[in-house]
Amino acid sequence: MRNFGGKALFLDRSDINTDEIIPAKYLTEVSKEALGPHLLEDLSLEGFDPKEDIKGKQVIVSRSNFGCGSSREHAPWALEVNGIHMVIAESFARIFRQNMFNCGMLAIELPSESIDRIFNEFLSPEASVYADLEKSVLKISGREGKEAEIAFLISEFDRALVEAGGWVEYADANY
Amino acid sequence: MGKTVAEKIFDVHLVDNPAGDMCVLGLDEVFCHEITTPVAINDLVRRGKDRVFDASRIKAVIDHVSPAKDSKTALQGKILRDWARRHNIENFFDIGRNGVCHALFPEHGFVRPGYTIIMGDSHTCTYGAFGAFAAGVGTTDLEVGILKGVCAFRRPGTIKIEITGSLPEGVYAKDVILSIIGRLGVSGATDRVIEFAGPVVEKMSMESRMTLCNMAVEAGGTSGICYPDMTTVDYLRPFIKDEFNTRREAMDYYSRFLPDQDAGYEKSLEIDVSALAPQVTYGYKPDNVTPVSEMEGTPVDQVYIGSCTNGRIEDLRVAADVLSGRRISDSLRGIVSPATPGAYRKAMEEGIIETFMDAGFCVANPTCGACLGMSCGVIAEGEVCASTTNRNFYGRMGKGGMVHLMSPATAAATAVAGHITNSSLYKDQNPE
Ligand code: SF4
């Protein structure tokens, strides 16, 4: 199974939609790689610089209703080709969440207190988050050796999709 | 406890129950367009699984950018076209026969009560107007749908919205759904189905019901659903004549997808629309909704009438009524894109196209185009578009642009006035 985790990109806003994650004008691309440079290009978030801030990040931490709007799977692909395989948020739009697991990636929902805690205690360029899928815990580390573990829940089915490497393989094997 | 519409449809289509509330459903229809399908096709080819589960249950259309605007969009069309030919997909709507998917497919009778339908497009929820469970999905779900004819969903809870009273003049399904989204919020129905019921919905045409269901996803909903009734049967009549001898027979059959009296709803709301005013959005989220009167006078650079929300013949009629004998303001430009060739033809026969042209509108061909800022009416940075579409996200119709969502009547009145205004202002005035 893929390892999930790495440096975290904090996007402190709710309702980040898929048009912001990857603008419609790039939907003319028929390869995932071509989406890479345009990730979060249109995100409206004070002080956010897509060019600089995405570099080296492997995890996104955000607020509620992440990935709402258009069904475009280009959104998770744009994350994937940038090496971001995990998004942690208070909640997700249904299609985006399903798309993540369908691609064998992780969309982890945490209660708002836990999200608040991650933002309050760990927001820094050094912060990193790793998912231990076996134990269902997130290991978070930040500045000056600060660490925390937060448990998470994913359904058996979502876990099976991640293990199978996505829905295509799973469905073709099972139906 | 009784069952909701979605629960009844799930029961009939359940193929597997892999874990907890996850249900794998058999699909009646898989719809495809040229933006999200080519990547699925390429991936199937790459995996050595270039197959389709049932060519007769797959429908495909080129609609988002039509005709192609550049080499990349031409390639997307080509991938879809070649694939449709290779697999003998008879219902492939190429340039010339094509229109906006969610307006086109119902027009051809492809959507029926009780159906399960997926498409790689978030506004697939539109088809719920026919009492179907129809959900937008991503490309991987689409890919599996094409290959295996199945899709996995969590068993959804249902929110029932009873729409009561009667719609005032100048107030339409679009105003109703905008006000509902304003009330629920953009994630108020996430992972839920919304059942739209009540006397106002019963009186609505299929076109209006589609407008209503179309925007369920803007509140996060998986599908909007209206109950099949005689209006549904009459709309479908030309397509189901061989299946059912009488209208009554059809209705009896479709009745099994009506909810039980004691169905379990997560939430029930009653909304009386008798005093509802025309609505408009003001920000970058579809739940930023306010009465048009609050935005009166807001300058606009472009008016766009079209899309899967409001590009049907009924919408064109409403707009033409306001425009008749008038000219749009010199301070803006107007674009109308009838959503399908059928709507275009009817509009031509009824003189509606002439009305639009006389008013100074640019009449574009059926396509999504401007709705998602891809072609045929993209706005410039800092510009404002008054639009009958369904999304006002930042940059949706062009980078740095602002979109105000509204009904066709409000859009037409706005075009005449040159700024956002209420269509009733034009109601009893004679055109100069
Ligand atoms: S008209 Fe707009 S919302 Fe409807 S399918 Fe086309 S792009 Fe999507």
Short mmCIF file of N, CA and C in Angstrom, two decimals, chain B residues 171-306:
data_model
loop_
_atom_site.label_atom_id
_atom_site.label_comp_id
_atom_site.label_asym_id
_atom_site.label_seq_id
_atom_site.Cartn_x
_atom_site.Cartn_y
_atom_site.Cartn_z
N VAL B 171 -42.02 35.04 -10.96
CA VAL B 171 -41.17 34.21 -10.11
C VAL B 171 -41.22 32.78 -10.64
N TYR B 172 -40.05 32.18 -10.77
CA TYR B 172 -39.94 30.92 -11.48
C TYR B 172 -39.19 29.86 -10.65
N ALA B 173 -39.11 28.66 -11.24
CA ALA B 173 -38.41 27.56 -10.57
C ALA B 173 -36.99 27.98 -10.15
N LYS B 174 -36.33 28.78 -10.98
CA LYS B 174 -34.98 29.22 -10.67
C LYS B 174 -34.94 30.03 -9.38
N ASP B 175 -35.94 30.89 -9.20
CA ASP B 175 -36.00 31.70 -7.98
C ASP B 175 -36.24 30.80 -6.77
N VAL B 176 -37.07 29.78 -6.96
CA VAL B 176 -37.36 28.85 -5.87
C VAL B 176 -36.09 28.13 -5.45
N ILE B 177 -35.37 27.58 -6.42
CA ILE B 177 -34.19 26.79 -6.06
C ILE B 177 -33.08 27.68 -5.50
N LEU B 178 -32.95 28.90 -6.03
CA LEU B 178 -31.95 29.82 -5.46
C LEU B 178 -32.27 30.09 -3.99
N SER B 179 -33.54 30.33 -3.72
CA SER B 179 -33.89 30.64 -2.33
C SER B 179 -33.68 29.42 -1.43
N ILE B 180 -33.93 28.22 -1.98
CA ILE B 180 -33.70 27.00 -1.19
C ILE B 180 -32.21 26.83 -0.89
N ILE B 181 -31.37 27.08 -1.89
CA ILE B 181 -29.92 26.94 -1.69
C ILE B 181 -29.44 27.97 -0.66
N GLY B 182 -30.01 29.18 -0.77
CA GLY B 182 -29.67 30.22 0.20
C GLY B 182 -29.98 29.74 1.61
N ARG B 183 -31.06 28.98 1.73
CA ARG B 183 -31.49 28.52 3.03
C ARG B 183 -30.68 27.32 3.52
N LEU B 184 -30.42 26.37 2.62
CA LEU B 184 -29.68 25.16 3.03
C LEU B 184 -28.18 25.40 3.16
N GLY B 185 -27.65 26.32 2.35
CA GLY B 185 -26.21 26.52 2.31
C GLY B 185 -25.57 25.54 1.33
N VAL B 186 -24.32 25.83 0.93
CA VAL B 186 -23.68 25.04 -0.13
C VAL B 186 -23.37 23.60 0.28
N SER B 187 -23.41 23.30 1.58
CA SER B 187 -23.19 21.90 1.95
C SER B 187 -24.36 21.36 2.77
N GLY B 188 -25.48 22.07 2.72
CA GLY B 188 -26.64 21.69 3.53
C GLY B 188 -27.25 20.35 3.16
N ALA B 189 -26.95 19.87 1.96
CA ALA B 189 -27.56 18.60 1.53
C ALA B 189 -26.49 17.60 1.09
N THR B 190 -25.25 17.82 1.54
CA THR B 190 -24.16 16.93 1.14
C THR B 190 -24.47 15.48 1.49
N ASP B 191 -24.26 14.60 0.50
CA ASP B 191 -24.53 13.17 0.67
C ASP B 191 -26.02 12.87 0.84
N ARG B 192 -26.89 13.82 0.59
CA ARG B 192 -28.33 13.63 0.74
C ARG B 192 -29.02 13.74 -0.61
N VAL B 193 -30.17 13.12 -0.67
CA VAL B 193 -31.06 13.34 -1.80
C VAL B 193 -32.09 14.37 -1.34
N ILE B 194 -32.49 15.24 -2.25
CA ILE B 194 -33.57 16.17 -1.90
C ILE B 194 -34.82 15.77 -2.68
N GLU B 195 -35.91 15.47 -1.99
CA GLU B 195 -37.19 15.25 -2.66
C GLU B 195 -37.94 16.57 -2.68
N PHE B 196 -38.29 17.02 -3.88
CA PHE B 196 -39.09 18.23 -4.01
C PHE B 196 -40.54 17.82 -4.20
N ALA B 197 -41.41 18.24 -3.28
CA ALA B 197 -42.80 17.81 -3.36
C ALA B 197 -43.72 19.01 -3.15
N GLY B 198 -44.99 18.75 -3.14
CA GLY B 198 -45.96 19.80 -2.84
C GLY B 198 -46.63 20.36 -4.08
N PRO B 199 -47.70 21.14 -3.85
CA PRO B 199 -48.54 21.61 -4.95
C PRO B 199 -47.79 22.44 -6.00
N VAL B 200 -46.78 23.19 -5.58
CA VAL B 200 -46.07 24.03 -6.55
C VAL B 200 -45.30 23.16 -7.54
N VAL B 201 -44.69 22.09 -7.03
CA VAL B 201 -43.95 21.19 -7.90
C VAL B 201 -44.91 20.42 -8.80
N GLU B 202 -46.05 19.99 -8.22
CA GLU B 202 -47.04 19.26 -9.01
C GLU B 202 -47.50 20.07 -10.22
N LYS B 203 -47.58 21.38 -10.04
CA LYS B 203 -48.04 22.24 -11.14
C LYS B 203 -46.94 22.54 -12.15
N MET B 204 -45.69 22.28 -11.78
CA MET B 204 -44.57 22.65 -12.66
C MET B 204 -44.48 21.74 -13.88
N SER B 205 -44.02 22.32 -14.97
CA SER B 205 -43.73 21.54 -16.18
C SER B 205 -42.47 20.72 -15.92
N MET B 206 -42.15 19.78 -16.79
CA MET B 206 -40.92 19.01 -16.66
C MET B 206 -39.70 19.92 -16.75
N GLU B 207 -39.80 20.93 -17.61
CA GLU B 207 -38.67 21.87 -17.76
C GLU B 207 -38.38 22.56 -16.43
N SER B 208 -39.43 23.03 -15.78
CA SER B 208 -39.23 23.73 -14.50
C SER B 208 -38.69 22.77 -13.44
N ARG B 209 -39.19 21.53 -13.46
CA ARG B 209 -38.70 20.56 -12.48
C ARG B 209 -37.21 20.28 -12.71
N MET B 210 -36.81 20.30 -13.99
CA MET B 210 -35.39 20.09 -14.27
C MET B 210 -34.55 21.25 -13.73
N THR B 211 -35.07 22.46 -13.86
CA THR B 211 -34.36 23.62 -13.31
C THR B 211 -34.18 23.46 -11.80
N LEU B 212 -35.26 23.00 -11.17
CA LEU B 212 -35.25 22.80 -9.72
C LEU B 212 -34.19 21.77 -9.31
N CYS B 213 -34.25 20.60 -9.96
CA CYS B 213 -33.35 19.50 -9.59
C CYS B 213 -31.91 19.79 -10.00
N ASN B 214 -31.74 20.53 -11.09
CA ASN B 214 -30.42 20.85 -11.63
C ASN B 214 -29.49 21.43 -10.56
N MET B 215 -30.05 22.27 -9.69
CA MET B 215 -29.19 22.97 -8.74
C MET B 215 -29.13 22.30 -7.37
N ALA B 216 -29.68 21.09 -7.25
CA ALA B 216 -29.61 20.38 -5.97
C ALA B 216 -28.15 20.23 -5.54
N VAL B 217 -27.27 20.02 -6.51
CA VAL B 217 -25.85 19.82 -6.18
C VAL B 217 -25.21 21.10 -5.64
N GLU B 218 -25.80 22.25 -5.93
CA GLU B 218 -25.24 23.49 -5.39
C GLU B 218 -25.47 23.60 -3.88
N ALA B 219 -26.36 22.75 -3.37
CA ALA B 219 -26.49 22.64 -1.91
C ALA B 219 -25.78 21.36 -1.45
N GLY B 220 -25.00 20.78 -2.33
CA GLY B 220 -24.25 19.57 -1.98
C GLY B 220 -25.01 18.28 -2.24
N GLY B 221 -26.27 18.37 -2.67
CA GLY B 221 -27.12 17.19 -2.84
C GLY B 221 -26.61 16.23 -3.90
N THR B 222 -26.82 14.92 -3.65
CA THR B 222 -26.44 13.90 -4.61
C THR B 222 -27.40 13.94 -5.79
N SER B 223 -28.68 14.04 -5.48
CA SER B 223 -29.69 14.09 -6.53
C SER B 223 -30.88 14.87 -6.00
N GLY B 224 -31.53 15.62 -6.86
CA GLY B 224 -32.82 16.20 -6.54
C GLY B 224 -33.84 15.27 -7.15
N ILE B 225 -34.96 15.08 -6.53
CA ILE B 225 -35.96 14.16 -7.08
C ILE B 225 -37.36 14.76 -7.00
N CYS B 226 -38.09 14.70 -8.12
CA CYS B 226 -39.52 15.03 -8.12
C CYS B 226 -40.29 13.74 -8.35
N TYR B 227 -41.49 13.69 -7.87
CA TYR B 227 -42.27 12.46 -8.00
C TYR B 227 -42.84 12.31 -9.40
N PRO B 228 -42.72 11.12 -9.98
CA PRO B 228 -43.34 10.93 -11.30
C PRO B 228 -44.85 11.06 -11.19
N ASP B 229 -45.44 11.78 -12.14
CA ASP B 229 -46.90 11.94 -12.17
C ASP B 229 -47.35 12.01 -13.62
N MET B 230 -48.56 12.46 -13.87
CA MET B 230 -49.06 12.49 -15.24
C MET B 230 -48.27 13.46 -16.12
N THR B 231 -47.72 14.51 -15.51
CA THR B 231 -46.89 15.45 -16.28
C THR B 231 -45.66 14.70 -16.81
N THR B 232 -45.09 13.85 -15.95
CA THR B 232 -43.93 13.04 -16.35
C THR B 232 -44.33 12.09 -17.48
N VAL B 233 -45.46 11.40 -17.26
CA VAL B 233 -45.93 10.42 -18.25
C VAL B 233 -46.18 11.10 -19.59
N ASP B 234 -46.82 12.26 -19.56
CA ASP B 234 -47.12 12.95 -20.82
C ASP B 234 -45.85 13.36 -21.55
N TYR B 235 -44.86 13.81 -20.80
CA TYR B 235 -43.58 14.20 -21.41
C TYR B 235 -42.94 12.98 -22.08
N LEU B 236 -43.04 11.84 -21.41
CA LEU B 236 -42.36 10.63 -21.91
C LEU B 236 -43.19 9.87 -22.95
N ARG B 237 -44.46 10.23 -23.06
CA ARG B 237 -45.42 9.48 -23.87
C ARG B 237 -44.86 9.02 -25.23
N PRO B 238 -44.24 9.93 -26.02
CA PRO B 238 -43.77 9.49 -27.34
C PRO B 238 -42.74 8.35 -27.26
N PHE B 239 -42.06 8.24 -26.12
CA PHE B 239 -40.97 7.26 -26.02
C PHE B 239 -41.41 5.95 -25.39
N ILE B 240 -42.56 5.98 -24.72
CA ILE B 240 -42.97 4.78 -23.98
C ILE B 240 -44.26 4.17 -24.53
N LYS B 241 -44.65 4.66 -25.69
CA LYS B 241 -45.91 4.18 -26.30
C LYS B 241 -45.95 2.66 -26.45
N ASP B 242 -44.82 2.09 -26.82
CA ASP B 242 -44.79 0.65 -27.04
C ASP B 242 -44.75 -0.16 -25.75
N GLU B 243 -44.31 0.52 -24.69
CA GLU B 243 -44.18 -0.18 -23.41
C GLU B 243 -45.52 -0.24 -22.66
N PHE B 244 -46.27 0.84 -22.77
CA PHE B 244 -47.53 0.93 -22.03
C PHE B 244 -48.66 1.31 -22.97
N ASN B 245 -49.78 0.62 -22.85
CA ASN B 245 -50.91 0.92 -23.74
C ASN B 245 -51.54 2.26 -23.44
N THR B 246 -51.62 2.58 -22.15
CA THR B 246 -52.29 3.83 -21.79
C THR B 246 -51.40 4.62 -20.84
N ARG B 247 -51.77 5.88 -20.67
CA ARG B 247 -51.06 6.74 -19.72
C ARG B 247 -51.20 6.17 -18.32
N ARG B 248 -52.41 5.69 -18.04
CA ARG B 248 -52.71 5.14 -16.72
C ARG B 248 -51.78 3.96 -16.39
N GLU B 249 -51.60 3.12 -17.39
CA GLU B 249 -50.75 1.94 -17.22
C GLU B 249 -49.31 2.36 -16.86
N ALA B 250 -48.84 3.38 -17.57
CA ALA B 250 -47.49 3.88 -17.31
C ALA B 250 -47.41 4.40 -15.88
N MET B 251 -48.44 5.18 -15.51
CA MET B 251 -48.44 5.77 -14.17
C MET B 251 -48.48 4.69 -13.10
N ASP B 252 -49.27 3.67 -13.34
CA ASP B 252 -49.34 2.57 -12.36
C ASP B 252 -47.97 1.96 -12.15
N TYR B 253 -47.25 1.78 -13.25
CA TYR B 253 -45.93 1.18 -13.16
C TYR B 253 -44.95 2.11 -12.41
N TYR B 254 -44.98 3.38 -12.79
CA TYR B 254 -44.04 4.33 -12.17
C TYR B 254 -44.35 4.59 -10.69
N SER B 255 -45.60 4.30 -10.31
CA SER B 255 -46.00 4.57 -8.93
C SER B 255 -45.17 3.79 -7.91
N ARG B 256 -44.56 2.71 -8.36
CA ARG B 256 -43.78 1.97 -7.37
C ARG B 256 -42.53 2.74 -6.93
N PHE B 257 -42.24 3.82 -7.62
CA PHE B 257 -41.10 4.64 -7.19
C PHE B 257 -41.53 5.87 -6.40
N LEU B 258 -42.80 5.91 -6.04
CA LEU B 258 -43.25 7.01 -5.16
C LEU B 258 -42.88 6.65 -3.73
N PRO B 259 -42.61 7.65 -2.90
CA PRO B 259 -42.22 7.34 -1.52
C PRO B 259 -43.43 6.82 -0.72
N ASP B 260 -43.15 6.02 0.29
CA ASP B 260 -44.21 5.57 1.18
C ASP B 260 -44.68 6.75 2.04
N GLN B 261 -45.94 6.67 2.46
CA GLN B 261 -46.50 7.70 3.35
C GLN B 261 -45.61 7.93 4.57
N ASP B 262 -45.11 6.79 5.12
CA ASP B 262 -44.34 6.89 6.37
C ASP B 262 -42.84 6.79 6.11
N ALA B 263 -42.41 7.24 4.94
CA ALA B 263 -40.98 7.22 4.61
C ALA B 263 -40.19 7.99 5.66
N GLY B 264 -38.97 7.54 5.90
CA GLY B 264 -38.16 8.20 6.92
C GLY B 264 -37.28 9.29 6.32
N TYR B 265 -37.57 10.51 6.69
CA TYR B 265 -36.76 11.63 6.19
C TYR B 265 -35.83 12.13 7.27
N GLU B 266 -34.65 12.55 6.83
CA GLU B 266 -33.72 13.11 7.79
C GLU B 266 -34.19 14.46 8.25
N LYS B 267 -34.86 15.13 7.32
CA LYS B 267 -35.29 16.48 7.61
C LYS B 267 -36.45 16.78 6.67
N SER B 268 -37.46 17.47 7.14
CA SER B 268 -38.54 17.90 6.25
C SER B 268 -38.72 19.40 6.40
N LEU B 269 -38.82 20.06 5.27
CA LEU B 269 -39.02 21.51 5.31
C LEU B 269 -40.27 21.84 4.52
N GLU B 270 -40.96 22.88 4.96
CA GLU B 270 -42.03 23.37 4.12
C GLU B 270 -41.69 24.79 3.73
N ILE B 271 -41.79 25.07 2.46
CA ILE B 271 -41.49 26.42 2.01
C ILE B 271 -42.69 26.96 1.26
N ASP B 272 -43.24 28.05 1.78
CA ASP B 272 -44.36 28.69 1.10
C ASP B 272 -43.79 29.76 0.18
N VAL B 273 -44.06 29.63 -1.11
CA VAL B 273 -43.44 30.55 -2.07
C VAL B 273 -44.37 31.70 -2.48
N SER B 274 -45.52 31.79 -1.84
CA SER B 274 -46.51 32.79 -2.27
C SER B 274 -45.96 34.22 -2.22
N ALA B 275 -45.03 34.46 -1.32
CA ALA B 275 -44.50 35.82 -1.22
C ALA B 275 -43.06 35.91 -1.71
N LEU B 276 -42.62 34.87 -2.41
CA LEU B 276 -41.23 34.86 -2.87
C LEU B 276 -41.00 35.90 -3.97
N ALA B 277 -39.91 36.65 -3.83
CA ALA B 277 -39.55 37.63 -4.85
C ALA B 277 -38.48 37.00 -5.75
N PRO B 278 -38.27 37.55 -6.95
CA PRO B 278 -37.18 37.05 -7.79
C PRO B 278 -35.85 37.12 -7.05
N GLN B 279 -35.02 36.10 -7.24
CA GLN B 279 -33.77 35.99 -6.49
C GLN B 279 -32.55 36.15 -7.40
N VAL B 280 -31.43 36.51 -6.79
CA VAL B 280 -30.17 36.65 -7.54
C VAL B 280 -29.03 36.34 -6.58
N THR B 281 -27.91 35.87 -7.12
CA THR B 281 -26.75 35.66 -6.24
C THR B 281 -25.86 36.91 -6.29
N TYR B 282 -25.11 37.11 -5.23
CA TYR B 282 -24.28 38.33 -5.16
C TYR B 282 -22.79 38.04 -4.97
N GLY B 283 -22.43 36.81 -4.61
CA GLY B 283 -21.02 36.56 -4.30
C GLY B 283 -20.46 35.45 -5.15
N TYR B 284 -19.51 34.71 -4.58
CA TYR B 284 -18.86 33.65 -5.33
C TYR B 284 -19.34 32.26 -4.90
N LYS B 285 -20.42 32.23 -4.13
CA LYS B 285 -20.98 30.93 -3.74
C LYS B 285 -22.46 30.95 -4.07
N PRO B 286 -22.97 29.81 -4.55
CA PRO B 286 -24.40 29.80 -4.94
C PRO B 286 -25.37 29.98 -3.78
N ASP B 287 -24.89 29.95 -2.55
CA ASP B 287 -25.82 30.23 -1.45
C ASP B 287 -25.79 31.70 -1.03
N ASN B 288 -25.01 32.50 -1.73
CA ASN B 288 -25.05 33.96 -1.51
C ASN B 288 -26.24 34.50 -2.31
N VAL B 289 -27.42 34.33 -1.75
CA VAL B 289 -28.65 34.63 -2.50
C VAL B 289 -29.41 35.77 -1.83
N THR B 290 -29.96 36.65 -2.64
CA THR B 290 -30.72 37.79 -2.11
C THR B 290 -31.81 38.18 -3.12
N PRO B 291 -32.86 38.86 -2.68
CA PRO B 291 -33.86 39.30 -3.67
C PRO B 291 -33.25 40.26 -4.68
N VAL B 292 -33.75 40.20 -5.91
CA VAL B 292 -33.24 41.06 -6.97
C VAL B 292 -33.29 42.53 -6.55
N SER B 293 -34.34 42.89 -5.81
CA SER B 293 -34.49 44.29 -5.42
C SER B 293 -33.27 44.81 -4.64
N GLU B 294 -32.59 43.90 -3.92
CA GLU B 294 -31.42 44.29 -3.15
C GLU B 294 -30.22 44.62 -4.05
N MET B 295 -30.25 44.10 -5.26
CA MET B 295 -29.11 44.27 -6.17
C MET B 295 -29.45 45.22 -7.31
N GLU B 296 -30.66 45.73 -7.26
CA GLU B 296 -31.16 46.63 -8.30
C GLU B 296 -30.10 47.68 -8.64
N GLY B 297 -29.85 47.84 -9.93
CA GLY B 297 -28.91 48.88 -10.35
C GLY B 297 -27.48 48.42 -10.52
N THR B 298 -27.16 47.20 -10.11
CA THR B 298 -25.78 46.70 -10.27
C THR B 298 -25.42 46.62 -11.76
N PRO B 299 -24.37 47.31 -12.18
CA PRO B 299 -24.02 47.31 -13.60
C PRO B 299 -23.55 45.93 -14.07
N VAL B 300 -23.82 45.65 -15.32
CA VAL B 300 -23.53 44.34 -15.90
C VAL B 300 -22.88 44.54 -17.27
N ASP B 301 -21.91 43.71 -17.60
CA ASP B 301 -21.25 43.81 -18.91
C ASP B 301 -21.81 42.84 -19.94
N GLN B 302 -22.30 41.71 -19.43
CA GLN B 302 -22.81 40.69 -20.35
C GLN B 302 -23.99 39.97 -19.72
N VAL B 303 -24.97 39.65 -20.55
CA VAL B 303 -26.09 38.82 -20.10
C VAL B 303 -26.02 37.51 -20.86
N TYR B 304 -26.10 36.42 -20.12
CA TYR B 304 -26.03 35.10 -20.77
C TYR B 304 -27.28 34.29 -20.45
N ILE B 305 -27.97 33.86 -21.48
CA ILE B 305 -29.17 33.02 -21.29
C ILE B 305 -28.90 31.68 -21.96
N GLY B 306 -28.90 30.64 -21.16
CA GLY B 306 -28.63 29.31 -21.70
C GLY B 306 -28.32 28.34 -20.58
#
